Short mmCIF file of C-alpha atoms in Angstrom, two decimals:
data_model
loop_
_atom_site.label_atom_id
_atom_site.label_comp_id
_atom_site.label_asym_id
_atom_site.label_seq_id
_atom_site.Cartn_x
_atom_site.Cartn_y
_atom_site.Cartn_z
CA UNK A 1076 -135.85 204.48 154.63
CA UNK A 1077 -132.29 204.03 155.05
CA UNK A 1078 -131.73 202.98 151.52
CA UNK A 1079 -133.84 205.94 150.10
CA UNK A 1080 -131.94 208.10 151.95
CA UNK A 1081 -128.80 207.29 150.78
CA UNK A 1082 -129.43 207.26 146.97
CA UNK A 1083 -131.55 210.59 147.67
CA UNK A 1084 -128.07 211.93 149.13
CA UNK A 1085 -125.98 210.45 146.42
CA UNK A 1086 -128.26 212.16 143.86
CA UNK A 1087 -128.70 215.39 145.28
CA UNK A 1088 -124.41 215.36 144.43
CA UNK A 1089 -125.14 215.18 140.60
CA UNK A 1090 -125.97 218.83 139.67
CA UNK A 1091 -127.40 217.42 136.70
CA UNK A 1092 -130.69 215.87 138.37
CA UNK A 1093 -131.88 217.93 141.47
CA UNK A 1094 -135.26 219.33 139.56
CA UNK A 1095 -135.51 215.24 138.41
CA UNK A 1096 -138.97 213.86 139.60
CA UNK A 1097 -137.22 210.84 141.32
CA UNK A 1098 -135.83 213.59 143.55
CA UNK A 1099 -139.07 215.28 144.40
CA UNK A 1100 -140.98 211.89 145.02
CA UNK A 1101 -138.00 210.53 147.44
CA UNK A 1102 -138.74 213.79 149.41
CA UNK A 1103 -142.27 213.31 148.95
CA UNK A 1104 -142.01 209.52 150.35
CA UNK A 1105 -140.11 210.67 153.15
CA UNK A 1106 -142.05 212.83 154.18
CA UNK A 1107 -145.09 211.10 154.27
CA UNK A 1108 -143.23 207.85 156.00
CA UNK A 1109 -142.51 210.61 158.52
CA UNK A 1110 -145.96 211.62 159.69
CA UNK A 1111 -147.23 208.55 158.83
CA UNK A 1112 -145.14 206.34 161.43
CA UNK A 1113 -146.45 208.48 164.39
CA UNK A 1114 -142.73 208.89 165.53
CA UNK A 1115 -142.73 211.50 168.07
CA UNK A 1116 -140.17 213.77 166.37
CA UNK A 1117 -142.45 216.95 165.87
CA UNK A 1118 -139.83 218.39 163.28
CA UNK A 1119 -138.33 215.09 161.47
CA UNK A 1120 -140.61 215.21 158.36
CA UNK A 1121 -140.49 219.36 158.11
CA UNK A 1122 -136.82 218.66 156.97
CA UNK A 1123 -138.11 216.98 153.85
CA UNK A 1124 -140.71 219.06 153.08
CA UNK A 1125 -138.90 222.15 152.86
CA UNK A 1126 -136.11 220.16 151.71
CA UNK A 1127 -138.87 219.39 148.33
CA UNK A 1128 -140.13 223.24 148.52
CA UNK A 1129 -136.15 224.14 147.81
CA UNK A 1130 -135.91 221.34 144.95
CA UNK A 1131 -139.25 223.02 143.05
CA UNK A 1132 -137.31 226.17 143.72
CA UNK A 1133 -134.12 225.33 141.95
CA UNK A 1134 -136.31 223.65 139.46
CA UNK A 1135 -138.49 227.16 139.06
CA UNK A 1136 -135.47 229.24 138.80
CA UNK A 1137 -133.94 227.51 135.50
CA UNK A 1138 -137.43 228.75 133.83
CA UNK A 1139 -137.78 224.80 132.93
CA UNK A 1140 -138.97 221.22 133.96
CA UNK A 1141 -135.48 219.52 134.52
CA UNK A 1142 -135.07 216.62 131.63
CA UNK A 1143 -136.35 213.94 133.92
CA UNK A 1144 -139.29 215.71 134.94
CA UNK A 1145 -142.98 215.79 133.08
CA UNK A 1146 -145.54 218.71 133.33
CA UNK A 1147 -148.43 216.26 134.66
CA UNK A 1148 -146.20 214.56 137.82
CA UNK A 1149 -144.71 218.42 138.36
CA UNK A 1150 -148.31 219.04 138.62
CA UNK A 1151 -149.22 216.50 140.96
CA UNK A 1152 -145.96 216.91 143.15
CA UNK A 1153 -147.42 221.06 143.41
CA UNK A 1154 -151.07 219.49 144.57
CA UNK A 1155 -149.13 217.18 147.30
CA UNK A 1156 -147.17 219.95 148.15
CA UNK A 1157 -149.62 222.72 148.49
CA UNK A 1158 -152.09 220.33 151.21
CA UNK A 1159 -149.97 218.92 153.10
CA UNK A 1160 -148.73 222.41 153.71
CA UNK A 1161 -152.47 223.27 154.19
CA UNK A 1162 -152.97 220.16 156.71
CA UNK A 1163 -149.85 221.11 158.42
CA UNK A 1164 -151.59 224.22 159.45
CA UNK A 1165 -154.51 223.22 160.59
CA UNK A 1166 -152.96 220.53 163.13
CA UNK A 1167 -149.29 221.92 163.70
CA UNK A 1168 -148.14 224.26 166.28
CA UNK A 1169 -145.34 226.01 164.73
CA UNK A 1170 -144.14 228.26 162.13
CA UNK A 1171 -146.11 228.10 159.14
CA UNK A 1172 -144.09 226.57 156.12
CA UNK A 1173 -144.00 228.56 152.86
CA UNK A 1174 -144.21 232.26 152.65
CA UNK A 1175 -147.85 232.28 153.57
CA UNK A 1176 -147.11 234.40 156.91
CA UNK A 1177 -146.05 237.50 154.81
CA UNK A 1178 -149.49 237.30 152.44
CA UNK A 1179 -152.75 238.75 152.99
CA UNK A 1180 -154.83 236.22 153.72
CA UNK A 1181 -157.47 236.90 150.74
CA UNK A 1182 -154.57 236.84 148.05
CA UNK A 1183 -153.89 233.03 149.00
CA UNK A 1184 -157.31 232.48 147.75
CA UNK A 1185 -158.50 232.08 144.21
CA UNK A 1186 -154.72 232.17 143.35
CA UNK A 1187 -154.27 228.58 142.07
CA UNK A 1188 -156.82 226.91 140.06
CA UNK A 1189 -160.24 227.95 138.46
CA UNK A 1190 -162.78 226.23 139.04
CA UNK A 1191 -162.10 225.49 142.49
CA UNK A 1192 -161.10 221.38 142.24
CA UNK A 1193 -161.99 219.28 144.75
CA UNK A 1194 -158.57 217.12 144.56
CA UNK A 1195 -159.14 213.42 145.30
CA UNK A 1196 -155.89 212.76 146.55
CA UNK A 1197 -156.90 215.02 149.98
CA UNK A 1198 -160.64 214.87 150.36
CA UNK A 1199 -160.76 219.08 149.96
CA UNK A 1200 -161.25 221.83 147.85
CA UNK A 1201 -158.02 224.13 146.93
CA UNK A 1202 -159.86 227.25 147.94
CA UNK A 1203 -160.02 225.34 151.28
CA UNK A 1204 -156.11 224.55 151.33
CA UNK A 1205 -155.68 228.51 150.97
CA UNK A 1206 -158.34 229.03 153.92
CA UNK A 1207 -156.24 226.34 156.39
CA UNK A 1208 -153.10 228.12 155.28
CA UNK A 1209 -154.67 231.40 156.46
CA UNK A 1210 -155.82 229.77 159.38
CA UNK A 1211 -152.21 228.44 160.60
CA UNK A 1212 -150.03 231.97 159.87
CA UNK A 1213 -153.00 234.12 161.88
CA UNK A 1214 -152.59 231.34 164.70
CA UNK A 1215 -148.79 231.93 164.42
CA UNK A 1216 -148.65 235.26 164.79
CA UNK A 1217 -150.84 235.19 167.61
CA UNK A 1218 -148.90 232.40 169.45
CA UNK A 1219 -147.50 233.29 173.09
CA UNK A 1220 -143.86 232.92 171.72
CA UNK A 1221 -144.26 235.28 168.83
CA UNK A 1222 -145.47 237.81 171.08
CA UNK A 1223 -143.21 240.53 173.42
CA UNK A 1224 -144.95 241.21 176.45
CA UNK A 1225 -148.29 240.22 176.02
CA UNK A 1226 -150.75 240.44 172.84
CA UNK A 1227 -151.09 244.32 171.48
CA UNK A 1228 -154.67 245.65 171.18
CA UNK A 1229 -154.17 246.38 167.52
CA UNK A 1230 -152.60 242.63 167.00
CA UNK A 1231 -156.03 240.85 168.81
CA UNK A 1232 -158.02 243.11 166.53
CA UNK A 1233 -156.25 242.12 163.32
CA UNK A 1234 -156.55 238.14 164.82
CA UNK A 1235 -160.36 238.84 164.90
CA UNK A 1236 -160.39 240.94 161.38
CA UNK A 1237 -158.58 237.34 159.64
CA UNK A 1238 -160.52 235.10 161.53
CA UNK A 1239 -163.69 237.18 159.97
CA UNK A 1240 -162.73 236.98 157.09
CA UNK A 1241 -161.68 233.38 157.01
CA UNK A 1242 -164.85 231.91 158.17
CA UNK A 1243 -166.92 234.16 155.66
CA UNK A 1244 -164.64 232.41 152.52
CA UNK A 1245 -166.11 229.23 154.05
CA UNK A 1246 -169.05 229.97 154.22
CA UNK A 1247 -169.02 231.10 151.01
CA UNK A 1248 -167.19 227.79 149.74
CA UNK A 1249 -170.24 226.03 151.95
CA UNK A 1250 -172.92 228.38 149.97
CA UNK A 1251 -171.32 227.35 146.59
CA UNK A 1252 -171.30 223.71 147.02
CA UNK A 1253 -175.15 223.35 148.39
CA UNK A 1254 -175.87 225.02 144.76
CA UNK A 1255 -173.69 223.14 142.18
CA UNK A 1256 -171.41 219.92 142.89
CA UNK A 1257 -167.99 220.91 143.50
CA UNK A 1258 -165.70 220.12 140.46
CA UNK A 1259 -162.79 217.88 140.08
CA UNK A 1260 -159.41 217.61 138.34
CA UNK A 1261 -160.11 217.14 134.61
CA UNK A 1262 -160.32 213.22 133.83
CA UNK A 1263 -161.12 212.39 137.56
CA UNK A 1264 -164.95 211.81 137.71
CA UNK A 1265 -165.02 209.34 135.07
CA UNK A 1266 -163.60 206.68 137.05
CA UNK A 1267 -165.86 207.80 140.29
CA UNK A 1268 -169.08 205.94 141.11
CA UNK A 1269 -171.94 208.28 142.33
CA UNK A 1270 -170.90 206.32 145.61
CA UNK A 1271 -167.85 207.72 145.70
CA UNK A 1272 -168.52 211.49 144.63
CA UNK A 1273 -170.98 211.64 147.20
CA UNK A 1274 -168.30 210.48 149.78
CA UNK A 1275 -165.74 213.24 148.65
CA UNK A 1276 -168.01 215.67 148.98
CA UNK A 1277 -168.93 214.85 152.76
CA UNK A 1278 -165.38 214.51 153.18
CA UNK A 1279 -164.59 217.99 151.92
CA UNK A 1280 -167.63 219.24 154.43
CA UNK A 1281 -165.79 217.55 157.03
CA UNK A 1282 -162.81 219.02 156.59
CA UNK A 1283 -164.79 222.58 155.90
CA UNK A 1284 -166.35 221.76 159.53
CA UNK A 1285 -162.52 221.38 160.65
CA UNK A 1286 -161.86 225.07 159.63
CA UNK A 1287 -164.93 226.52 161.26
CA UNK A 1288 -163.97 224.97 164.41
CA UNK A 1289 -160.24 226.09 163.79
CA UNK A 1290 -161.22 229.77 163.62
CA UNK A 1291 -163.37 229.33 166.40
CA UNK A 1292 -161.34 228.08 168.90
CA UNK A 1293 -157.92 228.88 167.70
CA UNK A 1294 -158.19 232.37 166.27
CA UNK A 1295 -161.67 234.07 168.59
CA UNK A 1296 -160.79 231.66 171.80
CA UNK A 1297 -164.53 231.02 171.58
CA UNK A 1298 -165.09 228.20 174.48
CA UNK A 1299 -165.25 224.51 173.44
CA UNK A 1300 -168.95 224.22 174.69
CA UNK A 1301 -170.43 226.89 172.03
CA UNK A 1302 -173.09 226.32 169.71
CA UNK A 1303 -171.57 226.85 166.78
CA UNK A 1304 -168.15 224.67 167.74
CA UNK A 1305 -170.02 221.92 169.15
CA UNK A 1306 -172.81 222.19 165.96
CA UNK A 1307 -169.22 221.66 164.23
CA UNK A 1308 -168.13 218.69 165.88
CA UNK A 1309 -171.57 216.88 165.30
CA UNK A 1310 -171.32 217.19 161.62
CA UNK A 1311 -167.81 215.98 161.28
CA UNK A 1312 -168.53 212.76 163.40
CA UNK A 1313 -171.74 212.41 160.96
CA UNK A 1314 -169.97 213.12 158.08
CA UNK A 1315 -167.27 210.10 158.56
CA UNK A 1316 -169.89 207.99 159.70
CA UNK A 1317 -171.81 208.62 156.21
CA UNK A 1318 -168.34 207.48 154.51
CA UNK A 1319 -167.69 204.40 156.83
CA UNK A 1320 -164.93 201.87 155.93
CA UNK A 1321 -163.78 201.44 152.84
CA UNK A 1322 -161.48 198.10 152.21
CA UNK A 1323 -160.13 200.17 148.95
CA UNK A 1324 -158.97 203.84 148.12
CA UNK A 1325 -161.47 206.23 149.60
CA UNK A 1326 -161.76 209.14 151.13
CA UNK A 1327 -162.47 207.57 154.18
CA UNK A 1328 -158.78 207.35 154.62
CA UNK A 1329 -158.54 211.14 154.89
CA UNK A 1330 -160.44 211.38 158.11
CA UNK A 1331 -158.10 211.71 160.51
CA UNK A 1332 -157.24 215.30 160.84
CA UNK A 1333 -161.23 216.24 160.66
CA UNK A 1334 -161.41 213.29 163.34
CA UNK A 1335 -158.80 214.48 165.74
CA UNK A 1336 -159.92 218.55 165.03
CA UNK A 1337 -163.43 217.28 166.18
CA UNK A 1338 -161.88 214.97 168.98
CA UNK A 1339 -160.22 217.96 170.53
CA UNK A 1340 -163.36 219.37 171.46
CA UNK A 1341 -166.28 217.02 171.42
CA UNK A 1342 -168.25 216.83 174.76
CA UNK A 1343 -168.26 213.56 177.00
CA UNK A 1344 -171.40 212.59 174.89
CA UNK A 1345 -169.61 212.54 171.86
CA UNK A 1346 -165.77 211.32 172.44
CA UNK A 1347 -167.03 207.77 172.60
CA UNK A 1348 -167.91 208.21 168.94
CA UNK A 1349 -164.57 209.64 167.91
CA UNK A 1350 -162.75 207.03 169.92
CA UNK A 1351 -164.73 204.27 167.61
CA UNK A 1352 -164.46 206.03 164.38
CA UNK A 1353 -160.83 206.82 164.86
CA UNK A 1354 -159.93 203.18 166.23
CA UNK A 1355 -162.14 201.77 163.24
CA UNK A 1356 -159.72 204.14 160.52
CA UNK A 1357 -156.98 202.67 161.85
CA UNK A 1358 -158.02 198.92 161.71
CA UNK A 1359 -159.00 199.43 157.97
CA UNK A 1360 -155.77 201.82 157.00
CA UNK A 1361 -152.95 200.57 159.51
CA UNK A 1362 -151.36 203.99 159.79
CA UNK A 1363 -149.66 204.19 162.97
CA UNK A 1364 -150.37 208.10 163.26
CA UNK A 1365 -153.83 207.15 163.71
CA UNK A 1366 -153.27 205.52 167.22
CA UNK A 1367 -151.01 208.45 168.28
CA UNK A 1368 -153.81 211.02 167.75
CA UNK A 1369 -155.78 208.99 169.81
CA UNK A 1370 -153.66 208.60 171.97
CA UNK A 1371 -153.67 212.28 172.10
CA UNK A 1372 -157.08 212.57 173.26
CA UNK A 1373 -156.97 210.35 175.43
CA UNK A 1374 -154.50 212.26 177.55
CA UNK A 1375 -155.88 215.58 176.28
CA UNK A 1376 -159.43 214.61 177.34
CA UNK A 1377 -157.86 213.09 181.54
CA UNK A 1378 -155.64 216.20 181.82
CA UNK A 1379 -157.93 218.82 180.51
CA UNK A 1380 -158.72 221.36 183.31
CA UNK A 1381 -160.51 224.68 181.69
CA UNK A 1382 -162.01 223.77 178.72
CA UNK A 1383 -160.82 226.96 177.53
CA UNK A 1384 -157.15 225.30 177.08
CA UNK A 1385 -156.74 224.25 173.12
CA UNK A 1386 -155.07 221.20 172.73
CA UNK A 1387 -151.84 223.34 170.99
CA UNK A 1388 -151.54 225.29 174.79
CA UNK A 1389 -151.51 221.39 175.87
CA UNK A 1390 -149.06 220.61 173.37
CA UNK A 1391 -146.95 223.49 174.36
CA UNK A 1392 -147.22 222.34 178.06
CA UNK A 1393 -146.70 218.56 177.36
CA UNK A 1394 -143.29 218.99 175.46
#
């Protein structure tokens, strides 16, 4: 990381290659060495995110790909950048990163691609990426520090107008995907077995699951112990147990944000099942962030008094 970092600062000196795709995927890499490590430094890989969001900028601005750059890796840098923006918001507590905050929710949907792909790099639809972006800058603005002596009447009632709306675009994704097969990037299902489209497509349910439960508990404070978030968590621990390990590429190495949304509020009947699913992700994928979400829960799950505390109140009291 050391080494990357110093020919990413030595190159972001030449004017000459700062839209270059080397640039971009050094950011990328970072980034995703970042989160990946499960170093507690909330706000270490944000720096190269937005550091890659200001590179596509530049790159934008000059009306063309730099001359190191191609339009199919530009392409792919915009997927990687546009969900892990949408995962960030679904599992962060800050900010959101982008210029969603300052868009109506339904405008970030449908905005990007037609049909709506299911991308195989992230195990999720883009209409879904738009709904977890939604999902993060209504959580925002209702956060305790964004708010000046307590939560307006009008604010709680525009919170509960988003979070209406956000759950019917899922439900509407849900609807559309029990009546056709979701599609995927052109040239991608070739090379997928019927094994593995099935598995992508539980995956993206998962990960739909994740939002319902987001807008529940985040967004409508509806308690942990509901029907409908605990109907929620069953289907995401069913879901990843359909997928199992995978010694290859699969989507099973996705899991762990569905995992750890689930994890957050799964009864006592059902946490032994997320502590074996997520200690059996990390034995097959050896990322280290694995073990620090369940670590997590762990001391989520002792120190949890009202079960009306989200983990990101526990987060905000643990820092």
């Amino acid at each position: 990381m050391a080494l990357s970092l110093e020919h990413f600062r030595a190159e972001l000196q030449d004017p000459d290659v700062k839209g270059s795709d080397a640039l971009l995927a050094t950011a990328r890499t970072l980034c995703l060495a970042e989160i990946h490590s499960g170093a507690i430094h909330p706000n270490s890989w944000r720096a190269h995110i937005e550091g890659a969001r200001a590179l596509m900028d530049a790159c934008d601005n000059r009306g063309a790909l730099s001359p190191r750059s191609s339009d199919g890796f530009r392409r792919y840098l915009d997927r990687w950048y546009r969900s892990i923006v949408s995962l960030t918001a679904l599992t962060g507590n800050g900010p959101p990163i982008g210029d969603v905050a300052g868009q109506p929710i339904l405008s970030t949907i449908n905005q990007h691609d037609s049909p709506d792909y299911l991308d195989d790099y992230w195990g999720f639809t883009v209409n879904l990426a738009a709904v977890f972006r939604g999902i993060g800058a209504a959580a925002w603005r209702s956060h305790p520090s964004q708010q000046c002596g307590g939560v307006a009447q009008e604010d709680e009632f525009s919170v509960h107008h988003e979070a209406a709306v956000l759950e019917s675009s899922v439900r509407r994704l849900m609807d559309q995907e029990a009546d056709s097969q979701p599609a995927f990037y052109p040239g991608v299902v070739e090379g997928l077995s019927s094994e593995y489209i099935r598995q992508f497509i539980l995956c993206n349910e998962a990960f739909q699951h994740s939002a319902l439960i987001q807008i529940h508990r985040r967004l409508r404070k509806t308690p942990a112990s509901s029907p409908e978030v605990q109907a929620s968590v069953k289907r995401i621990l069913e879901c990843t147990a359909q997928i199992g390990p995978s010694a290859g590429l699969s989507p099973w190495t996705m899991l762990t944000t569905p995992l750890f949304i689930a994890g957050c509020e799964a009864g006592d009947e059902d946490r032994e099942k997320v502590r074996q699913l997520l200690s059996c992700l990390h034995d097959t994928i050896r990322v280290p962030n694995v073990l620090q979400s369940l670590r997590f829960l762990e001391q989520y799950w002792t120190s949890q008094i009202d079960e009306n505390e989200g983990w990101n109140q526990f987060l905000d009291c643990t820092r």
